[in-house]
Amino acid sequence: EAKRLGRNNSQYFSENSNGVVTDGLEMVSSLRRAVENQEMLLHYQPKYDLRTGRMVGAEALIRWRHPKRGLVSPIEFIPMAEEAGLIGGIGEWVLQTACRQSRDWQNAGYPPISVAINVSPMQLERDDLVHQVATVLEQTGLAPELLEIEITESGMMRKVEHSMAVLQKLKNIGVRISIDDFGTGYSSLSHLKRLPLDTLKVDKSFVRNISSDHENHSIVKAIVLLAGSLKLKVVAEGVETEEEYKVLQNIGCDEMQGYFKGRPVPANCFAERHLDTGHLSWPAQKIAQLCA
Ligand code: C2E
Ligand code: MG
Ligand code: MG
Ligand code: MG
């Protein structure tokens, strides 16, 4: 185990100076204790229906509040967690926290809000994911259809037959399944047809400048048509401008997510900004205070 970790760490840090190698090892050992030290937190980003303009759900995105480095991005530590064999524990914490949060919002009197979590391919490949999901849903009392599981295209295709079986079991429980970063990976259409999917999330690289970039426009339009004929919902991620929002509306995309409607924010801030519309009339300064 130690040997494996050593090798994997050096993959990340060998290009740097010796000091940084030690630093990298330190990061992994602090990552090992991050969940129990309560250093992990989830930010929530709203998803909007492009037809009704209504907020329809949230994606939970993990952050690590490192005692010395401050907020660390998942882009930095998720690969590290995967390499070090820590993704199982972190993933379980994400699942529990997001489900409990959705349930807490409901208990607080807000309408039911669907919550999406990102699941790493390594979690999918292990055998306990289905059991974990079933257990957490039972413990929290969250309705299964309010939980959505996002897996990247390449993650699903890594071991297609196995993924298919696990996803089918999750589907049988009643949770929703989404392909994340759609278009960036390699997926054959025959696999796409056979996977028990609900949603395609179009990668933000295709959404960028969709009003002026004709190629992106054509790609997203094609994905919307494909999704329509496969009876899948399409969500555009990374929508930053009103122009992009309007083009996606015209193309017939179902939902959107992006800075234009809201950045990922802590749970209390999410509730203030996106759940309780009564509070939207509060002065910006007050909202800024609450969300600081
Ligand atoms: P993702 O699942 O594709 O999430 C979307 C990313 O795009 C998020 O980055 C989000 O903050 C960012 N984003 C949202 N709207 C916009 C926008 O309008 N413009 C731009 N430029 N970016 C936008 P974030 O939070 O840094 O997460 C990065 C990736 O880390 C995620 O990509 C996901 O693959 C992974 N990740 C995040 N949380 C988890 C987790 O709990 N478990 C696992 N396994 N992976 C996670
Ligand atoms: Mg995602
Ligand atoms: Mg994505
Ligand atoms: Mg992405």
Short mmCIF file of C-alpha atoms and ligand atoms in Angstrom, two decimals:
data_model
loop_
_atom_site.label_atom_id
_atom_site.label_comp_id
_atom_site.label_asym_id
_atom_site.label_seq_id
_atom_site.Cartn_x
_atom_site.Cartn_y
_atom_site.Cartn_z
CA GLU A 1 0.00 0.00 0.00
CA ALA A 2 2.72 2.47 0.99
CA LYS A 3 4.71 1.53 -2.07
CA ARG A 4 1.74 2.09 -4.34
CA LEU A 5 1.05 5.47 -2.79
CA GLY A 6 4.67 6.51 -3.12
CA ARG A 7 4.69 5.74 -6.79
CA ASN A 8 1.40 7.46 -7.44
CA ASN A 9 2.39 10.57 -5.54
CA SER A 10 5.54 10.90 -7.55
CA GLN A 11 3.39 10.89 -10.69
CA TYR A 12 1.96 14.14 -9.51
CA PHE A 13 4.93 15.80 -7.97
CA SER A 14 8.08 14.40 -9.54
CA GLU A 15 8.30 17.23 -12.04
CA ASN A 16 8.66 19.74 -9.27
CA SER A 17 11.53 20.51 -6.93
CA ASN A 18 12.23 18.23 -4.03
CA GLY A 19 10.52 20.60 -1.63
CA VAL A 20 7.32 20.33 -3.62
CA VAL A 21 7.48 16.53 -3.60
CA THR A 22 7.36 16.58 0.18
CA ASP A 23 4.56 19.09 -0.08
CA GLY A 24 2.64 16.72 -2.33
CA LEU A 25 3.03 13.85 0.10
CA GLU A 26 1.88 16.18 2.84
CA MET A 27 -1.19 17.04 0.77
CA VAL A 28 -2.08 13.38 0.40
CA SER A 29 -1.69 12.69 4.11
CA SER A 30 -3.80 15.71 5.01
CA LEU A 31 -6.34 14.63 2.38
CA ARG A 32 -6.52 11.29 4.15
CA ARG A 33 -7.86 13.06 7.26
CA ALA A 34 -9.78 15.83 5.56
CA VAL A 35 -13.23 14.28 5.86
CA GLU A 36 -12.92 13.41 9.56
CA ASN A 37 -11.41 16.86 10.22
CA GLN A 38 -14.50 18.36 8.57
CA GLU A 39 -12.47 20.20 5.99
CA MET A 40 -14.66 19.17 3.07
CA LEU A 41 -17.64 21.22 2.03
CA LEU A 42 -20.12 21.29 -0.79
CA HIS A 43 -21.05 24.25 -2.89
CA TYR A 44 -24.33 24.16 -4.79
CA GLN A 45 -24.92 25.55 -8.25
CA PRO A 46 -28.47 26.06 -9.54
CA LYS A 47 -29.87 24.50 -12.69
CA TYR A 48 -32.62 26.36 -14.55
CA ASP A 49 -35.37 25.19 -16.89
CA LEU A 50 -34.94 27.11 -20.15
CA ARG A 51 -38.65 27.04 -20.98
CA THR A 52 -40.16 28.14 -17.68
CA GLY A 53 -37.16 30.06 -16.34
CA ARG A 54 -37.59 28.16 -13.07
CA MET A 55 -34.83 26.86 -10.85
CA VAL A 56 -35.13 23.08 -11.00
CA GLY A 57 -32.21 21.65 -9.08
CA ALA A 58 -28.67 21.97 -7.80
CA GLU A 59 -25.34 20.36 -8.55
CA ALA A 60 -23.20 19.70 -5.50
CA LEU A 61 -19.54 20.56 -6.11
CA ILE A 62 -16.92 19.67 -3.53
CA ARG A 63 -14.29 22.02 -2.10
CA TRP A 64 -11.54 21.35 0.39
CA ARG A 65 -10.85 23.95 3.03
CA HIS A 66 -7.17 23.23 3.61
CA PRO A 67 -5.91 24.65 6.93
CA LYS A 68 -2.94 26.34 5.25
CA ARG A 69 -3.86 26.66 1.59
CA GLY A 70 -7.43 27.82 1.87
CA LEU A 71 -10.07 26.58 -0.54
CA VAL A 72 -8.66 23.87 -2.85
CA SER A 73 -10.43 23.08 -6.14
CA PRO A 74 -11.68 19.56 -6.89
CA ILE A 75 -9.68 19.73 -10.11
CA GLU A 76 -6.59 19.59 -7.88
CA PHE A 77 -7.54 17.08 -5.20
CA ILE A 78 -10.03 14.67 -6.82
CA PRO A 79 -7.35 13.12 -9.06
CA MET A 80 -5.11 12.91 -6.00
CA ALA A 81 -7.89 11.21 -4.03
CA GLU A 82 -8.40 8.72 -6.86
CA GLU A 83 -4.70 7.89 -7.04
CA ALA A 84 -4.39 7.48 -3.27
CA GLY A 85 -7.47 5.29 -2.97
CA LEU A 86 -9.36 7.92 -0.98
CA ILE A 87 -12.17 8.63 -3.43
CA GLY A 88 -14.48 6.01 -1.89
CA GLY A 89 -14.63 7.75 1.48
CA ILE A 90 -14.88 11.22 -0.02
CA GLY A 91 -17.56 10.08 -2.46
CA GLU A 92 -19.61 8.57 0.34
CA TRP A 93 -19.36 11.82 2.31
CA VAL A 94 -20.55 13.76 -0.77
CA LEU A 95 -23.50 11.42 -1.26
CA GLN A 96 -24.56 11.67 2.39
CA THR A 97 -24.09 15.42 2.66
CA ALA A 98 -25.92 16.28 -0.56
CA CYS A 99 -28.88 14.00 0.21
CA ARG A 100 -29.15 15.32 3.75
CA GLN A 101 -28.98 18.90 2.44
CA SER A 102 -31.81 18.38 -0.02
CA ARG A 103 -33.85 16.79 2.73
CA ASP A 104 -33.05 19.66 5.14
CA TRP A 105 -34.25 22.21 2.59
CA GLN A 106 -37.49 20.30 2.29
CA ASN A 107 -37.83 20.12 6.08
CA ALA A 108 -37.28 23.88 6.21
CA GLY A 109 -40.34 24.31 4.01
CA TYR A 110 -38.77 24.82 0.61
CA PRO A 111 -40.18 22.88 -2.34
CA PRO A 112 -38.43 19.56 -3.15
CA ILE A 113 -35.13 20.23 -4.85
CA SER A 114 -33.27 17.68 -6.90
CA VAL A 115 -29.58 17.41 -6.18
CA ALA A 116 -26.87 16.10 -8.49
CA ILE A 117 -23.60 14.60 -7.31
CA ASN A 118 -20.49 13.80 -9.30
CA VAL A 119 -19.37 10.21 -9.10
CA SER A 120 -15.87 9.23 -10.14
CA PRO A 121 -15.43 6.21 -12.43
CA MET A 122 -13.55 4.46 -9.64
CA GLN A 123 -16.64 4.66 -7.43
CA LEU A 124 -18.72 3.20 -10.22
CA GLU A 125 -16.28 0.34 -10.63
CA ARG A 126 -16.45 -0.65 -6.99
CA ASP A 127 -19.23 -2.95 -5.88
CA ASP A 128 -20.65 -1.00 -2.96
CA LEU A 129 -22.01 2.09 -4.75
CA VAL A 130 -25.52 0.72 -5.22
CA HIS A 131 -25.72 -0.36 -1.60
CA GLN A 132 -24.35 3.01 -0.45
CA VAL A 133 -26.93 4.93 -2.44
CA ALA A 134 -29.80 2.76 -1.24
CA THR A 135 -28.66 3.11 2.39
CA VAL A 136 -28.25 6.88 2.26
CA LEU A 137 -31.64 7.34 0.60
CA GLU A 138 -33.21 5.27 3.32
CA GLN A 139 -31.37 7.06 6.12
CA THR A 140 -32.16 10.54 4.85
CA GLY A 141 -35.64 9.75 3.56
CA LEU A 142 -34.89 11.57 0.32
CA ALA A 143 -37.07 10.53 -2.62
CA PRO A 144 -34.81 8.63 -5.07
CA GLU A 145 -35.95 10.70 -8.04
CA LEU A 146 -34.50 13.78 -6.32
CA LEU A 147 -30.99 12.33 -6.56
CA GLU A 148 -29.09 12.58 -9.82
CA ILE A 149 -25.76 10.90 -10.42
CA GLU A 150 -23.33 12.52 -12.86
CA ILE A 151 -20.61 10.45 -14.46
CA THR A 152 -18.35 11.59 -17.24
CA GLU A 153 -18.65 9.99 -20.62
CA SER A 154 -15.16 8.50 -20.46
CA GLY A 155 -15.90 7.26 -16.95
CA MET A 156 -18.91 5.32 -18.17
CA MET A 157 -17.17 3.91 -21.19
CA ARG A 158 -14.12 2.68 -19.28
CA LYS A 159 -15.78 -0.63 -18.43
CA VAL A 160 -19.00 -0.41 -20.37
CA GLU A 161 -20.57 -3.73 -19.43
CA HIS A 162 -19.89 -3.23 -15.74
CA SER A 163 -21.05 0.40 -15.81
CA MET A 164 -24.21 -0.69 -17.55
CA ALA A 165 -25.01 -3.21 -14.82
CA VAL A 166 -24.33 -0.76 -11.95
CA LEU A 167 -26.25 2.06 -13.61
CA GLN A 168 -29.18 -0.26 -14.24
CA LYS A 169 -29.30 -1.12 -10.54
CA LEU A 170 -29.17 2.55 -9.60
CA LYS A 171 -31.91 3.21 -12.11
CA ASN A 172 -34.01 0.46 -10.54
CA ILE A 173 -33.72 2.23 -7.19
CA GLY A 174 -35.17 5.28 -8.91
CA VAL A 175 -32.21 7.69 -9.04
CA ARG A 176 -31.48 9.64 -12.21
CA ILE A 177 -28.36 9.19 -14.30
CA SER A 178 -26.57 11.89 -16.22
CA ILE A 179 -23.59 11.88 -18.58
CA ASP A 180 -21.32 14.77 -17.59
CA ASP A 181 -19.08 16.73 -19.98
CA PHE A 182 -20.89 15.13 -22.90
CA GLY A 183 -19.05 15.48 -26.19
CA THR A 184 -15.54 15.52 -24.75
CA GLY A 185 -15.17 11.77 -24.37
CA TYR A 186 -15.49 8.89 -26.67
CA SER A 187 -18.84 7.17 -26.58
CA SER A 188 -20.31 5.06 -29.29
CA LEU A 189 -23.93 5.70 -30.12
CA SER A 190 -24.80 2.06 -29.60
CA HIS A 191 -23.57 2.29 -26.02
CA LEU A 192 -25.43 5.52 -25.55
CA LYS A 193 -28.59 3.78 -26.64
CA ARG A 194 -28.12 0.91 -24.19
CA LEU A 195 -27.12 2.89 -21.10
CA PRO A 196 -30.02 3.66 -18.73
CA LEU A 197 -29.61 7.43 -18.95
CA ASP A 198 -31.86 10.37 -18.19
CA THR A 199 -29.71 13.35 -19.07
CA LEU A 200 -26.88 14.56 -21.26
CA LYS A 201 -24.88 17.46 -19.89
CA VAL A 202 -23.27 19.29 -22.78
CA ASP A 203 -19.71 20.25 -21.90
CA LYS A 204 -19.06 23.93 -21.43
CA SER A 205 -16.48 24.01 -24.21
CA PHE A 206 -19.36 23.63 -26.69
CA VAL A 207 -21.48 26.26 -25.00
CA ARG A 208 -18.78 28.91 -25.10
CA ASN A 209 -19.60 31.70 -27.58
CA ILE A 210 -22.45 29.67 -28.98
CA SER A 211 -24.01 32.83 -30.43
CA SER A 212 -21.01 33.58 -32.67
CA ASP A 213 -19.24 30.22 -32.95
CA HIS A 214 -21.07 28.40 -35.74
CA GLU A 215 -19.40 25.09 -35.08
CA ASN A 216 -20.40 25.10 -31.42
CA HIS A 217 -23.89 26.12 -32.44
CA SER A 218 -24.15 23.15 -34.84
CA ILE A 219 -22.71 20.71 -32.30
CA VAL A 220 -25.12 21.68 -29.54
CA LYS A 221 -28.03 21.63 -31.96
CA ALA A 222 -27.06 18.12 -33.05
CA ILE A 223 -26.79 16.97 -29.42
CA VAL A 224 -30.25 18.40 -28.69
CA LEU A 225 -31.70 16.50 -31.67
CA LEU A 226 -29.94 13.30 -30.70
CA ALA A 227 -31.11 13.60 -27.11
CA GLY A 228 -34.65 14.26 -28.27
CA SER A 229 -34.78 11.08 -30.28
CA LEU A 230 -33.23 9.06 -27.44
CA LYS A 231 -35.76 10.63 -25.02
CA LEU A 232 -33.03 12.22 -22.93
CA LYS A 233 -32.99 15.61 -21.28
CA VAL A 234 -30.25 18.04 -22.31
CA VAL A 235 -28.54 20.38 -19.87
CA ALA A 236 -26.02 22.96 -21.04
CA GLU A 237 -23.24 23.67 -18.55
CA GLY A 238 -21.04 26.74 -18.29
CA VAL A 239 -23.58 29.29 -19.54
CA GLU A 240 -22.02 32.66 -18.79
CA THR A 241 -23.94 35.22 -20.81
CA GLU A 242 -27.50 36.19 -21.68
CA GLU A 243 -26.66 35.66 -25.36
CA GLU A 244 -25.63 32.06 -24.72
CA TYR A 245 -28.77 31.57 -22.62
CA LYS A 246 -31.03 32.84 -25.42
CA VAL A 247 -29.41 30.78 -28.15
CA LEU A 248 -29.81 27.64 -26.02
CA GLN A 249 -33.47 28.52 -25.51
CA ASN A 250 -33.95 28.82 -29.28
CA ILE A 251 -32.16 25.57 -30.01
CA GLY A 252 -34.57 23.78 -27.67
CA CYS A 253 -32.13 22.80 -24.94
CA ASP A 254 -34.05 21.81 -21.79
CA GLU A 255 -32.00 23.20 -18.92
CA MET A 256 -28.93 25.29 -18.22
CA GLN A 257 -26.35 25.76 -15.55
CA GLY A 258 -23.71 28.47 -15.35
CA TYR A 259 -22.43 31.72 -13.93
CA PHE A 260 -25.15 33.62 -15.82
CA LYS A 261 -27.74 32.27 -13.38
CA GLY A 262 -25.53 31.49 -10.43
CA ARG A 263 -22.11 30.36 -9.31
CA PRO A 264 -21.61 27.43 -6.97
CA VAL A 265 -22.16 28.76 -3.43
CA PRO A 266 -22.44 27.34 0.11
CA ALA A 267 -25.79 25.79 1.06
CA ASN A 268 -27.12 28.68 3.17
CA CYS A 269 -26.27 31.12 0.44
CA PHE A 270 -27.93 28.89 -2.17
CA ALA A 271 -31.12 28.92 -0.16
CA GLU A 272 -31.08 32.72 0.15
CA ARG A 273 -30.41 33.29 -3.51
CA HIS A 274 -32.25 30.52 -5.27
CA LEU A 275 -34.83 28.92 -3.01
CA ASP A 276 -36.62 31.65 -1.13
CA THR A 277 -37.80 34.02 -3.84
CA GLY A 278 -39.18 36.32 -1.15
CA HIS A 279 -35.63 37.16 -0.21
CA LEU A 280 -34.64 38.09 -3.74
CA SER A 281 -36.00 41.57 -3.15
CA TRP A 282 -33.46 42.09 -0.39
CA PRO A 283 -30.77 44.63 -1.15
CA ALA A 284 -27.72 43.17 -2.84
CA GLN A 285 -25.60 44.26 0.10
CA LYS A 286 -27.63 42.13 2.50
CA ILE A 287 -27.33 39.09 0.24
CA ALA A 288 -23.61 39.72 -0.11
CA GLN A 289 -23.30 39.77 3.69
CA LEU A 290 -25.16 36.51 4.07
CA CYS A 291 -23.05 34.85 1.44
CA ALA A 292 -19.67 36.22 2.52
P1 C2E B 1 -18.26 19.29 -13.54
O1 C2E B 1 -19.02 18.25 -12.83
O2 C2E B 1 -18.34 19.31 -15.02
O3 C2E B 1 -18.75 20.66 -12.91
C1 C2E B 1 -18.85 21.85 -13.61
C2 C2E B 1 -17.68 22.77 -13.33
O4 C2E B 1 -17.85 23.96 -14.08
C3 C2E B 1 -17.58 23.21 -11.88
O5 C2E B 1 -16.21 23.39 -11.57
C4 C2E B 1 -18.30 24.55 -11.90
O6 C2E B 1 -17.93 25.41 -10.86
C5 C2E B 1 -17.85 25.08 -13.23
N1 C2E B 1 -18.78 26.04 -13.79
C6 C2E B 1 -20.09 26.18 -13.56
N2 C2E B 1 -20.62 27.19 -14.28
C7 C2E B 1 -19.61 27.71 -14.99
C8 C2E B 1 -19.53 28.80 -15.95
O7 C2E B 1 -20.50 29.46 -16.26
N3 C2E B 1 -18.30 29.03 -16.49
C9 C2E B 1 -17.19 28.32 -16.14
N4 C2E B 1 -16.04 28.64 -16.72
N5 C2E B 1 -17.24 27.29 -15.26
C10 C2E B 1 -18.43 26.99 -14.70
P2 C2E B 1 -15.60 22.89 -10.19
O8 C2E B 1 -16.56 23.14 -9.09
O9 C2E B 1 -14.22 23.45 -10.09
O10 C2E B 1 -15.50 21.33 -10.39
C11 C2E B 1 -14.67 20.81 -11.38
C12 C2E B 1 -14.88 19.33 -11.59
O11 C2E B 1 -14.49 18.61 -10.43
C13 C2E B 1 -16.33 18.95 -11.82
O12 C2E B 1 -16.70 19.21 -13.16
C14 C2E B 1 -16.29 17.47 -11.48
O13 C2E B 1 -15.79 16.74 -12.55
C15 C2E B 1 -15.26 17.45 -10.36
N6 C2E B 1 -15.97 17.39 -9.07
C16 C2E B 1 -16.55 18.37 -8.36
N7 C2E B 1 -17.12 17.91 -7.23
C17 C2E B 1 -16.91 16.56 -7.23
C18 C2E B 1 -17.26 15.50 -6.33
O14 C2E B 1 -17.94 15.68 -5.31
N8 C2E B 1 -16.83 14.25 -6.66
C19 C2E B 1 -16.11 14.01 -7.81
N9 C2E B 1 -15.73 12.75 -8.07
N10 C2E B 1 -15.79 14.97 -8.67
C20 C2E B 1 -16.17 16.24 -8.39
MG MG B 2 -20.90 17.53 -12.88
MG MG B 3 -19.81 18.89 -16.33
MG MG B 4 -17.24 19.91 -17.07
#
